[in-house]
Coordinates of C-alpha atoms in Angstrom, one line a residue:
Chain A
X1 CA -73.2 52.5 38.6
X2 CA -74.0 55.4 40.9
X3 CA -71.1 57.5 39.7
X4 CA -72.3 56.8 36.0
X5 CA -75.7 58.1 37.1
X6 CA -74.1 61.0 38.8
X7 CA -72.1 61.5 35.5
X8 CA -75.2 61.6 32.9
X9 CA -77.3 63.8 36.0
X10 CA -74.9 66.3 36.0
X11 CA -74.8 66.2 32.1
X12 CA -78.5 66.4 31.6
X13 CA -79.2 69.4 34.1
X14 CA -77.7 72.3 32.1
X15 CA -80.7 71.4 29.6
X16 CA -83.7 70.9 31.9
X17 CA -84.1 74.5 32.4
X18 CA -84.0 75.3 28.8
X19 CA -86.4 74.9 26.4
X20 CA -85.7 71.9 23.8
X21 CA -87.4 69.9 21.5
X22 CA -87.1 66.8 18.9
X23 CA -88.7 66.9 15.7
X24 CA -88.8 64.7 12.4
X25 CA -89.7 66.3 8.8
X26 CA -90.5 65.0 5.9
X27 CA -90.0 67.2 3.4
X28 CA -90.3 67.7 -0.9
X29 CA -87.7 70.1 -2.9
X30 CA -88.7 71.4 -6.3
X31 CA -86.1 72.7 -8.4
X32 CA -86.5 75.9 -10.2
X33 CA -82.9 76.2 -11.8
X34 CA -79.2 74.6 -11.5
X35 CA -76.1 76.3 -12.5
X36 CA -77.0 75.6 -16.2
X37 CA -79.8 77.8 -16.1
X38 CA -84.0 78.2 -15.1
X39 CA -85.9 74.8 -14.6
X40 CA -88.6 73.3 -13.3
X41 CA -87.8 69.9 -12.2
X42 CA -88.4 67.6 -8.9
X43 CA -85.3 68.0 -6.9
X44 CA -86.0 65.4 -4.4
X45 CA -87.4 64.0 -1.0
X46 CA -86.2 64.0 2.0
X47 CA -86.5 62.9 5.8
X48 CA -84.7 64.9 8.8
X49 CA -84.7 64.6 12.6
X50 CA -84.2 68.1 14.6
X51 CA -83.2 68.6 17.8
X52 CA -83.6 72.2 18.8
X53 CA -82.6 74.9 22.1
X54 CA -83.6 78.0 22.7
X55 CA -81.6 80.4 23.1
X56 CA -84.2 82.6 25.0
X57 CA -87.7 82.6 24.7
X58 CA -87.9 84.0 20.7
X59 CA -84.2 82.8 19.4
X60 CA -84.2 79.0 18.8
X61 CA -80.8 77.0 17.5
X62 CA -81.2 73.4 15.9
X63 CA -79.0 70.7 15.0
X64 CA -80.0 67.3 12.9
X65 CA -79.4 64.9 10.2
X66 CA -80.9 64.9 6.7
X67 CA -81.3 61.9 4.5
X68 CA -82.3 62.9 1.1
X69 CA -82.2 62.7 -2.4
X70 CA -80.7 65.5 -4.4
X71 CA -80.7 65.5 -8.7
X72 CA -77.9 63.8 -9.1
X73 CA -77.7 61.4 -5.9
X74 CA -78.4 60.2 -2.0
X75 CA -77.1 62.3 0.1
X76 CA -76.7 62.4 3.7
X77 CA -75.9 65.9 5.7
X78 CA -75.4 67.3 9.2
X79 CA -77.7 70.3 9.6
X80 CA -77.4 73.4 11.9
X81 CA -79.9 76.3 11.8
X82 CA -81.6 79.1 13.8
X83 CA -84.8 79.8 13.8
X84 CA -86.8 83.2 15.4
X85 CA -90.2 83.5 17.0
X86 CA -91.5 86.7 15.4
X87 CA -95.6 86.2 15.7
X88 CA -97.6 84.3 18.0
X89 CA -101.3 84.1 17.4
X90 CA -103.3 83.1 20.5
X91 CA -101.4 80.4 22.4
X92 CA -101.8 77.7 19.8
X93 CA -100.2 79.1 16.8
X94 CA -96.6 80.9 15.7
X95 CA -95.0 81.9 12.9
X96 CA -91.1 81.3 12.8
X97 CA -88.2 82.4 10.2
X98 CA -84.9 81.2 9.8
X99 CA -82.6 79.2 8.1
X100 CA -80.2 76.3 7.8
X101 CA -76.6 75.4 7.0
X102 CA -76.4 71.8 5.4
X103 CA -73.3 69.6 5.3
X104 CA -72.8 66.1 4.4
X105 CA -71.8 63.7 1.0
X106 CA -73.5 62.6 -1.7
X107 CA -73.4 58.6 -2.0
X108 CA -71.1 57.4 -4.5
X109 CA -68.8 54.6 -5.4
X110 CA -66.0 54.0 -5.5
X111 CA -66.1 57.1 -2.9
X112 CA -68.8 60.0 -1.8
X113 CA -68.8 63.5 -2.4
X114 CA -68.9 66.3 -0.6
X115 CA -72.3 68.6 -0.2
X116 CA -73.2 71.7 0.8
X117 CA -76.4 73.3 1.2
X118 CA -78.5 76.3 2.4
X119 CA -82.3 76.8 3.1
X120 CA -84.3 80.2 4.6
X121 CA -87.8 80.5 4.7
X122 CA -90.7 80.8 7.1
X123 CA -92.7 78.2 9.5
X124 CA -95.8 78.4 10.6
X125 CA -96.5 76.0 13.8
X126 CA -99.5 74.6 15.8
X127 CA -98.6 73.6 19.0
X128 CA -100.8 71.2 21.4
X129 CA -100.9 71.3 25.1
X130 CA -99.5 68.1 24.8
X131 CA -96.2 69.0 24.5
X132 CA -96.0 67.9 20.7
X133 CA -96.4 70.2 17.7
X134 CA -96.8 70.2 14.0
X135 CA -94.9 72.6 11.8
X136 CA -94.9 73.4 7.8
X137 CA -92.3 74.9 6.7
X138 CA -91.7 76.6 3.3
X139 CA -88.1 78.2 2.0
X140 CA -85.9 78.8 -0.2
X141 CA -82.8 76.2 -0.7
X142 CA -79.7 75.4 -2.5
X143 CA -77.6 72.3 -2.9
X144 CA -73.9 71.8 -4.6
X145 CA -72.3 68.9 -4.8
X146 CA -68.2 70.6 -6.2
X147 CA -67.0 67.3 -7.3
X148 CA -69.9 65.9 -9.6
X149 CA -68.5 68.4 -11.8
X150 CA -66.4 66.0 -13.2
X151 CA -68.9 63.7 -13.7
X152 CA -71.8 65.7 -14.9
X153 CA -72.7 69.2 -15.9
X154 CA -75.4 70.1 -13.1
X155 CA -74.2 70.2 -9.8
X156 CA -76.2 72.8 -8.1
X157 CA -79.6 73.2 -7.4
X158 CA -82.3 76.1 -6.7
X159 CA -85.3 74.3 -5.0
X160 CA -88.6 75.7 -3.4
X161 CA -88.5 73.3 -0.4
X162 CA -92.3 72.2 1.4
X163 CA -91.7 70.4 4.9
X164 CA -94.0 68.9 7.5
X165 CA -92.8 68.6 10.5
X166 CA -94.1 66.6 14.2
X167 CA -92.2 67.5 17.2
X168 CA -91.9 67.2 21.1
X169 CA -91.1 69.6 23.8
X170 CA -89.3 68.4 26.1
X171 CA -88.0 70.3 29.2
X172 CA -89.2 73.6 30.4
X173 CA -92.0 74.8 28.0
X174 CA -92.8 78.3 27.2
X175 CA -94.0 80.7 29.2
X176 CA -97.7 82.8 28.0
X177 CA -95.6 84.9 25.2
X178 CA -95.7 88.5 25.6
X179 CA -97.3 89.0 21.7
X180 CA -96.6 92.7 21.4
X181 CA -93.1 92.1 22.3
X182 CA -93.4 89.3 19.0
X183 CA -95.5 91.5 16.9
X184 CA -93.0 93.0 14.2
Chain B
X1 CA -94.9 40.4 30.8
X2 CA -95.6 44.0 29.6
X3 CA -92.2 45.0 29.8
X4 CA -91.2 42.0 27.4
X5 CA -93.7 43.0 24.8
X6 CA -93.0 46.3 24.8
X7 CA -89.3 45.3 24.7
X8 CA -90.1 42.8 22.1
X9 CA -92.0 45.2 20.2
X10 CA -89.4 48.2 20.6
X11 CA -86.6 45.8 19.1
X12 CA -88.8 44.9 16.1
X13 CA -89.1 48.8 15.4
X14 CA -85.6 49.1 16.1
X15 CA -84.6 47.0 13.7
X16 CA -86.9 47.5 10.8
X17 CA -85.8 51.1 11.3
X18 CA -81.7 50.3 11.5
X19 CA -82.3 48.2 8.0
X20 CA -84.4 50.8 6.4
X21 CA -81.8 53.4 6.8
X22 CA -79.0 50.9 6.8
X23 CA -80.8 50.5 3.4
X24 CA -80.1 54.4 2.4
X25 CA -77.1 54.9 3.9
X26 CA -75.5 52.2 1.7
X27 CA -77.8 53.6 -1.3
X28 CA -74.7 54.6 -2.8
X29 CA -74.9 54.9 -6.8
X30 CA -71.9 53.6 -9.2
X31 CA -70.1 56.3 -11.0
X32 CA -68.4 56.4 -14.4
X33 CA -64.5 57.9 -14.6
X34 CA -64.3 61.4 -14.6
X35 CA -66.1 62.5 -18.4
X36 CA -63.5 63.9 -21.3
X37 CA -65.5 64.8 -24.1
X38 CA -66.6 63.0 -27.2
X39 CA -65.4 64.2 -30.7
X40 CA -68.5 64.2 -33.0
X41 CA -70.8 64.1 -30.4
X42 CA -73.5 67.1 -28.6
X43 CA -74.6 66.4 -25.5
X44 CA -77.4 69.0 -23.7
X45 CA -77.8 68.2 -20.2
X46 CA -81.1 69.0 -17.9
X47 CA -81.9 68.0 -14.3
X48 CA -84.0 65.5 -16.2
X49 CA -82.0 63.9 -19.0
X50 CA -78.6 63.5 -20.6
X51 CA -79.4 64.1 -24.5
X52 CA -76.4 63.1 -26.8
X53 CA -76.4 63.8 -30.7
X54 CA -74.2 63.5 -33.5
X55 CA -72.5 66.9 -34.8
X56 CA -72.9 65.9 -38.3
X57 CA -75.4 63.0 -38.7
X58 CA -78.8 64.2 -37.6
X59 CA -80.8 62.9 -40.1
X60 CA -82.7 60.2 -38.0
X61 CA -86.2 60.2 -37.1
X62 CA -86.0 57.8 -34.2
X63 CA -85.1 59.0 -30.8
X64 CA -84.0 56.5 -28.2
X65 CA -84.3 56.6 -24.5
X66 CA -82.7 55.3 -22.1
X67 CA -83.5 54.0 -18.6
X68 CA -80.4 53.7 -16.5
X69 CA -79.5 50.7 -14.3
X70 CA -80.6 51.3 -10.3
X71 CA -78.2 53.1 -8.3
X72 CA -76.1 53.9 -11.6
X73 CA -75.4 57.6 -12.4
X74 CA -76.7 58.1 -15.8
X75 CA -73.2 59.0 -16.9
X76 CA -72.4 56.0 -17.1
X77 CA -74.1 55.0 -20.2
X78 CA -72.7 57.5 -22.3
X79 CA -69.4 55.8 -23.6
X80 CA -72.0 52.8 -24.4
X81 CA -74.7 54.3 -26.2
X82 CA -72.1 57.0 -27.7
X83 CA -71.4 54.7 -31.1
X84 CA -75.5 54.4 -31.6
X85 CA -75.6 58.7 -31.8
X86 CA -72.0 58.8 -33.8
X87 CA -74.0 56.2 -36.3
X88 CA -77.0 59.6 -36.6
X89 CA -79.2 57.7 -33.8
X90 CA -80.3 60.5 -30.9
X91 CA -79.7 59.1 -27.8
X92 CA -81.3 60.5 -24.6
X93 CA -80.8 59.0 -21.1
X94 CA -82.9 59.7 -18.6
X95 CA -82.3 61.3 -15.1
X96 CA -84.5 59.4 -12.4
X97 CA -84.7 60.2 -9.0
X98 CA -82.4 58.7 -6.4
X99 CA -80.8 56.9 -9.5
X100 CA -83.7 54.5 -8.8
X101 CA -85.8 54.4 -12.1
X102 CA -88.7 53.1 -10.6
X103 CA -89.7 56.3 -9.1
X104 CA -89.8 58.0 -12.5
X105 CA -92.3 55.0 -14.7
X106 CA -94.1 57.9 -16.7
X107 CA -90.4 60.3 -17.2
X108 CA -89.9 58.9 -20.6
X109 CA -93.9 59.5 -21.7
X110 CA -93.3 63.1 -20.8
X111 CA -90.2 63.2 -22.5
X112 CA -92.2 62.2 -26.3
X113 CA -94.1 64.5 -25.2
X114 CA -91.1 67.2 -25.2
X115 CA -89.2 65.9 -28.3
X116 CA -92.2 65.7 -31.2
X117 CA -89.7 66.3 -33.7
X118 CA -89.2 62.4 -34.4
X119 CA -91.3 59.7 -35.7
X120 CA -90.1 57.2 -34.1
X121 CA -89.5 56.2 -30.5
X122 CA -87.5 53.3 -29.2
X123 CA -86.9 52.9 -25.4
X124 CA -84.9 50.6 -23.4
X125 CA -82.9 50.4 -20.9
X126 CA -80.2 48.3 -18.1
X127 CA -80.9 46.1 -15.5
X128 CA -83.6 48.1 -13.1
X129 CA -84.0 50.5 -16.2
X130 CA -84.9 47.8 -18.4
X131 CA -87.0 46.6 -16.2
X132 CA -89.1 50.4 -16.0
X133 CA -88.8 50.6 -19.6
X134 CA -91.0 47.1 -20.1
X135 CA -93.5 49.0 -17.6
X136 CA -93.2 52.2 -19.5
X137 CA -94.0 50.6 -22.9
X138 CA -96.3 48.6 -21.4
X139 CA -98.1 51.1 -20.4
X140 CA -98.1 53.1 -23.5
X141 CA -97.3 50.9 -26.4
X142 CA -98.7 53.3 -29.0
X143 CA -96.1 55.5 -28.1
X144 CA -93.2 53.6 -28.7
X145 CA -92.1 51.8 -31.4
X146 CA -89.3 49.1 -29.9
X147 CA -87.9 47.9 -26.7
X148 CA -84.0 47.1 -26.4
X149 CA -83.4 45.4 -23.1
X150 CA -80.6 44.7 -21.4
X151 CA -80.1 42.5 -18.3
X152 CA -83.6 42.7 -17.4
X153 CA -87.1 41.8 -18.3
X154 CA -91.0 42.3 -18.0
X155 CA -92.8 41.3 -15.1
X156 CA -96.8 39.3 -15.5
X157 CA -98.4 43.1 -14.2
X158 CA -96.4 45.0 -18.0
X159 CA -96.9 41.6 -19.8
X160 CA -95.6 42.6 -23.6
X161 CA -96.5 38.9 -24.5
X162 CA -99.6 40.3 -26.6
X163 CA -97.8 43.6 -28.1
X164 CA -98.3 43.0 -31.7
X165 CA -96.1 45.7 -33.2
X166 CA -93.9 45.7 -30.2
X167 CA -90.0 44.9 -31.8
X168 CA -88.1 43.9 -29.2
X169 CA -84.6 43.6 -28.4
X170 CA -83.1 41.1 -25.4
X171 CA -79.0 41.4 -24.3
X172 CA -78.4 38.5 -22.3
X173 CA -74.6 38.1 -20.8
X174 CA -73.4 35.3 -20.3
X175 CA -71.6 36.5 -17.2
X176 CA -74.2 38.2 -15.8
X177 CA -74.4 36.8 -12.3
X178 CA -76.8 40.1 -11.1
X179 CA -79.8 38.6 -12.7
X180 CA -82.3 36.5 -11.6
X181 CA -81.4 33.5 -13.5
X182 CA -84.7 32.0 -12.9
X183 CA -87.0 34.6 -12.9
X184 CA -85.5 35.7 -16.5
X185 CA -87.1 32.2 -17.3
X186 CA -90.4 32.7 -16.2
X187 CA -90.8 35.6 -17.5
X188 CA -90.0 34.8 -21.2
X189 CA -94.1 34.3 -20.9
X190 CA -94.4 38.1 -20.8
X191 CA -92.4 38.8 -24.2
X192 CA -93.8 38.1 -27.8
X193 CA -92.5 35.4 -29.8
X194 CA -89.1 35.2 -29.1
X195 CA -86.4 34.5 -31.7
X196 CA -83.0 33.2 -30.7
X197 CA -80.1 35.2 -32.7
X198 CA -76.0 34.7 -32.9
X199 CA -74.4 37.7 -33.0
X200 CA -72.9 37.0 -36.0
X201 CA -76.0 36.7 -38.1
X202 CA -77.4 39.4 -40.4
X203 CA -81.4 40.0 -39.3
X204 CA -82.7 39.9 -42.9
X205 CA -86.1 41.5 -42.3
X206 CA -88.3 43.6 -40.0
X207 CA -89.2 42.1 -36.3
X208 CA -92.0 43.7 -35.5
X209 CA -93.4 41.3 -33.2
X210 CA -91.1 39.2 -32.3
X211 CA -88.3 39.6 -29.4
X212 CA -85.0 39.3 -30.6
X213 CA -82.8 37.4 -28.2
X214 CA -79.3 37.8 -28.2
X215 CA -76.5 36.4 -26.2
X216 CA -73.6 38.3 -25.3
X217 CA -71.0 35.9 -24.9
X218 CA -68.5 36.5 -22.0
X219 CA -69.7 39.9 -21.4
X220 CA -71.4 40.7 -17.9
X221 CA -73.7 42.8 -16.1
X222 CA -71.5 45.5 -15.0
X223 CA -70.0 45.9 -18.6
X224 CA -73.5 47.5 -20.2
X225 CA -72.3 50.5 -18.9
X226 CA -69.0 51.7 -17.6
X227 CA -68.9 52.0 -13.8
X228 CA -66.6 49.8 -12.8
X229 CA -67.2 45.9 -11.0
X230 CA -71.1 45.5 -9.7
X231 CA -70.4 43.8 -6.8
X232 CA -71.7 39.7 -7.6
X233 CA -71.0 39.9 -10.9
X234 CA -69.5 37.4 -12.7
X235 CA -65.8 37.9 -13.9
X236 CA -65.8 38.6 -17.8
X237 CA -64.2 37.3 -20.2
X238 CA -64.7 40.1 -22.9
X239 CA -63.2 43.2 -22.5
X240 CA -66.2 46.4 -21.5
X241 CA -65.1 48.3 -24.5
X242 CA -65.4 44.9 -26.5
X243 CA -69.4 44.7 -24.8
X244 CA -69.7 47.9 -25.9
X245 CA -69.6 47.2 -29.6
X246 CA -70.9 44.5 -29.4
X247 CA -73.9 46.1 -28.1
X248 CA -73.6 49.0 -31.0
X249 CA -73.7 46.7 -33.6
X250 CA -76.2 44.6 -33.1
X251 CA -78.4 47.4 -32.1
X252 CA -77.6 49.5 -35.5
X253 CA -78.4 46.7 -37.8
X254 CA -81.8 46.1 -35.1
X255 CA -83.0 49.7 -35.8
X256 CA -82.1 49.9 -39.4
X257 CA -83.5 46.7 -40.6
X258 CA -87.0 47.6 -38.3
X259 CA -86.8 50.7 -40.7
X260 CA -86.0 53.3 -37.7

């Protein structure tokens, strides 16, 4: 028992110094176009949990899992994504950029298919001195599913993406930022 | 006796939350074999429907949608509904979201509301689908014209029972072990007057009014559309391309003799 406790100390210490958070979105797509051509359609919801490290005190890298649904399908991705601190307004509010890298399947029978996506856009967070914070997020994002192909003719998507977001800090939090360092 | 609550409490959320997405992880939707194309037949795809037409007949005024089955790609209904458009019927099949067609109810009213070209609109659909498509023309009976329904039915809160120039049209396989047996029962309350039909027999005149009942003998649920075994199905005995025009034929002699 002790050395288990020892083990998961020793594990868990690299990250107290650093900050880190957890965050869950919910989030809408709306498509704009597909590899056919321009449209205006509802791509799909979605639901994601974050977790997210900074890398120093403006650089921020995230990992997660998206549940969603995408024109043709469910799908189900692994995310990873950075995200950069480049204004802070008072001590409350910040506005982020960045982007993410989706992978994961669409759910089919008698087996899934593969999916890959991409998102950028900007973020614009409130952040309470209770550790916890909420974010909205608009981008820009792209799904492809290669396989559906054979089953349909649209298997990409353009989407303007809204998310909400609610997260926690956990570890170290910020220090006061230094806003001229921020200010582009 | 804190710590039990809480613990009692935290399982409870624990386990509504493993079912839910338990629940979406295992939303997986049925797909069709890999699509070849169809001689004599245009299809125009959009993120929102599947629209199929016949090269050389397009002299109908009567478009009909389609509502696909839940958790069926929409694909699937093409080899199905593809001897209604080679016959000079339009056929368009709806996309919904999630393949769930109860998040898109109002899709097909939009969709009139795209293709004003035609005089006629006849909607229906499979299973979930059909079930939307009762909804859909409950809601808007002046807007369509006829309901074909397959494996599915209306519900008390899109009763049709008083839709006086509703023309309905009820597949019922005998092999269907997906539906509710007993709820098909009670809800023959919600149709108009319904009218037992063979297969075999010629409709002689126009059913506005009436709900058209027909049996599909030995056919199943899985077999309305082509995506393989539903699982809890019952085995068939007919053959899916068999269903199929089955399906076509009664449904052309349906629409001509309601004068669509």
């Amino acid at each position: 028992m002790k050395g288990k406790l020892f083990f998961i100390t020793i594990c868990i210490l690299p990250f107290l110094g650093i900050s880190q958070e957890m965050s869950i979105s919910l989030f809408q797509g709306q498509g704009f176009g597909t590899n056919i051509g321009s449209e205006w359609f509802r791509n799909g919801p979605g639901l994601q949990l974050r977790y997210s490290k900074g890398l120093n005190d403006v650089d921020f890298w995230s990992a997660g899992v998206e549940m969603r649904t995408v024109n043709w399908g469910n799908q189900v991705a692994f995310t990873s994504g950075y995200q950069r601190l480049y204004a802070a307004v008072k001590e409350n509010w910040s506005f982020r950029i960045g982007g993410e890298m989706i992978h994961g399947v669409v759910l089919f029978r008698p087996r899934s298919l593969y999916a890959l996506g991409l998102k950028t856009g900007h973020a614009v967070r409130y952040q309470s001195k209770k550790r916890s914070f909420f974010q909205l997020d608009t981008a820009i994002g792209y799904n492809i599913t290669p396989g559906y192909l054979d089953f349909g003719n649209i298997n990409q998507a353009y989407e303007l993406r809204l998310e909400i977001s609610y997260g926690l800090l956990l570890g170290r939090q910020q220090k006061t930022l230094d806003l001229n360092y921020l200010s582009l | 006796m804190n710590i039990i609550f809480e613990s009692d409490f935290m399982n409870k959320n624990l386990i509504i939350g493993t079912i839910s997405l338990l629940l979406f992880v295992s939303a997986c939707s049925y797909l069709p074999d890999p699509h070849e194309p169809i001689p004599d037949v245009m299809i125009t795809e959009t993120a929102d429907y599947i629209f199929l037409k016949s090269a050389e007949n397009t002299s109908s005024e009567t478009l009909f949608l389609y509502y696909p089955g839940g958790l069926v790609d929409p694909h699937a209904y093409i080899s199905m509904l593809n001897g209604v458009v080679k016959s000079g019927y339009p056929v368009l099949i709806i996309k919904v979201t999630g393949n769930l067609a109860i998040a898109n109810v109002g899709k097909a009213r939009k969709i009139v509301e795209e293709f004003t070209e035609f005089n006629h609109y006849v909607l229906g659909g499979h299973s979930l689908g059909a079930a939307v498509s009762c909804i859909a023309a409950a809601r808007d009976k002046q807007i369509f014209d006829g309901l074909v329904i397959m494996a599915g039915y209306p519900t008390e809160n899109a009763s049709l029972a008083d839709w006086d120039q509703g023309t309905l049209l009820v597949f019922d396989a005998s092999h269907d072990e997906i539906i509710n047996r007993l709820k098909l029962e009670e809800a023959k309350a919600f149709f108009p007057q319904i009218e037992r039909v063979d297969l075999t027999e010629d409709l002689e005149e126009p059913t506005a009014g009436k709900t058209i009942w027909v049996e599909i003998s030995g056919g199943n649920h899985s077999q309305y559309g082509d995506y393989g075994f539903q699982h809890g199905d019952g085995e068939a005995t007919i053959s899916m391309e068999m269903q199929h025009e089955l399906l076509r034929d009664f449904m052309l002699e349906f629409f001509k003799v309601n004068g669509w």
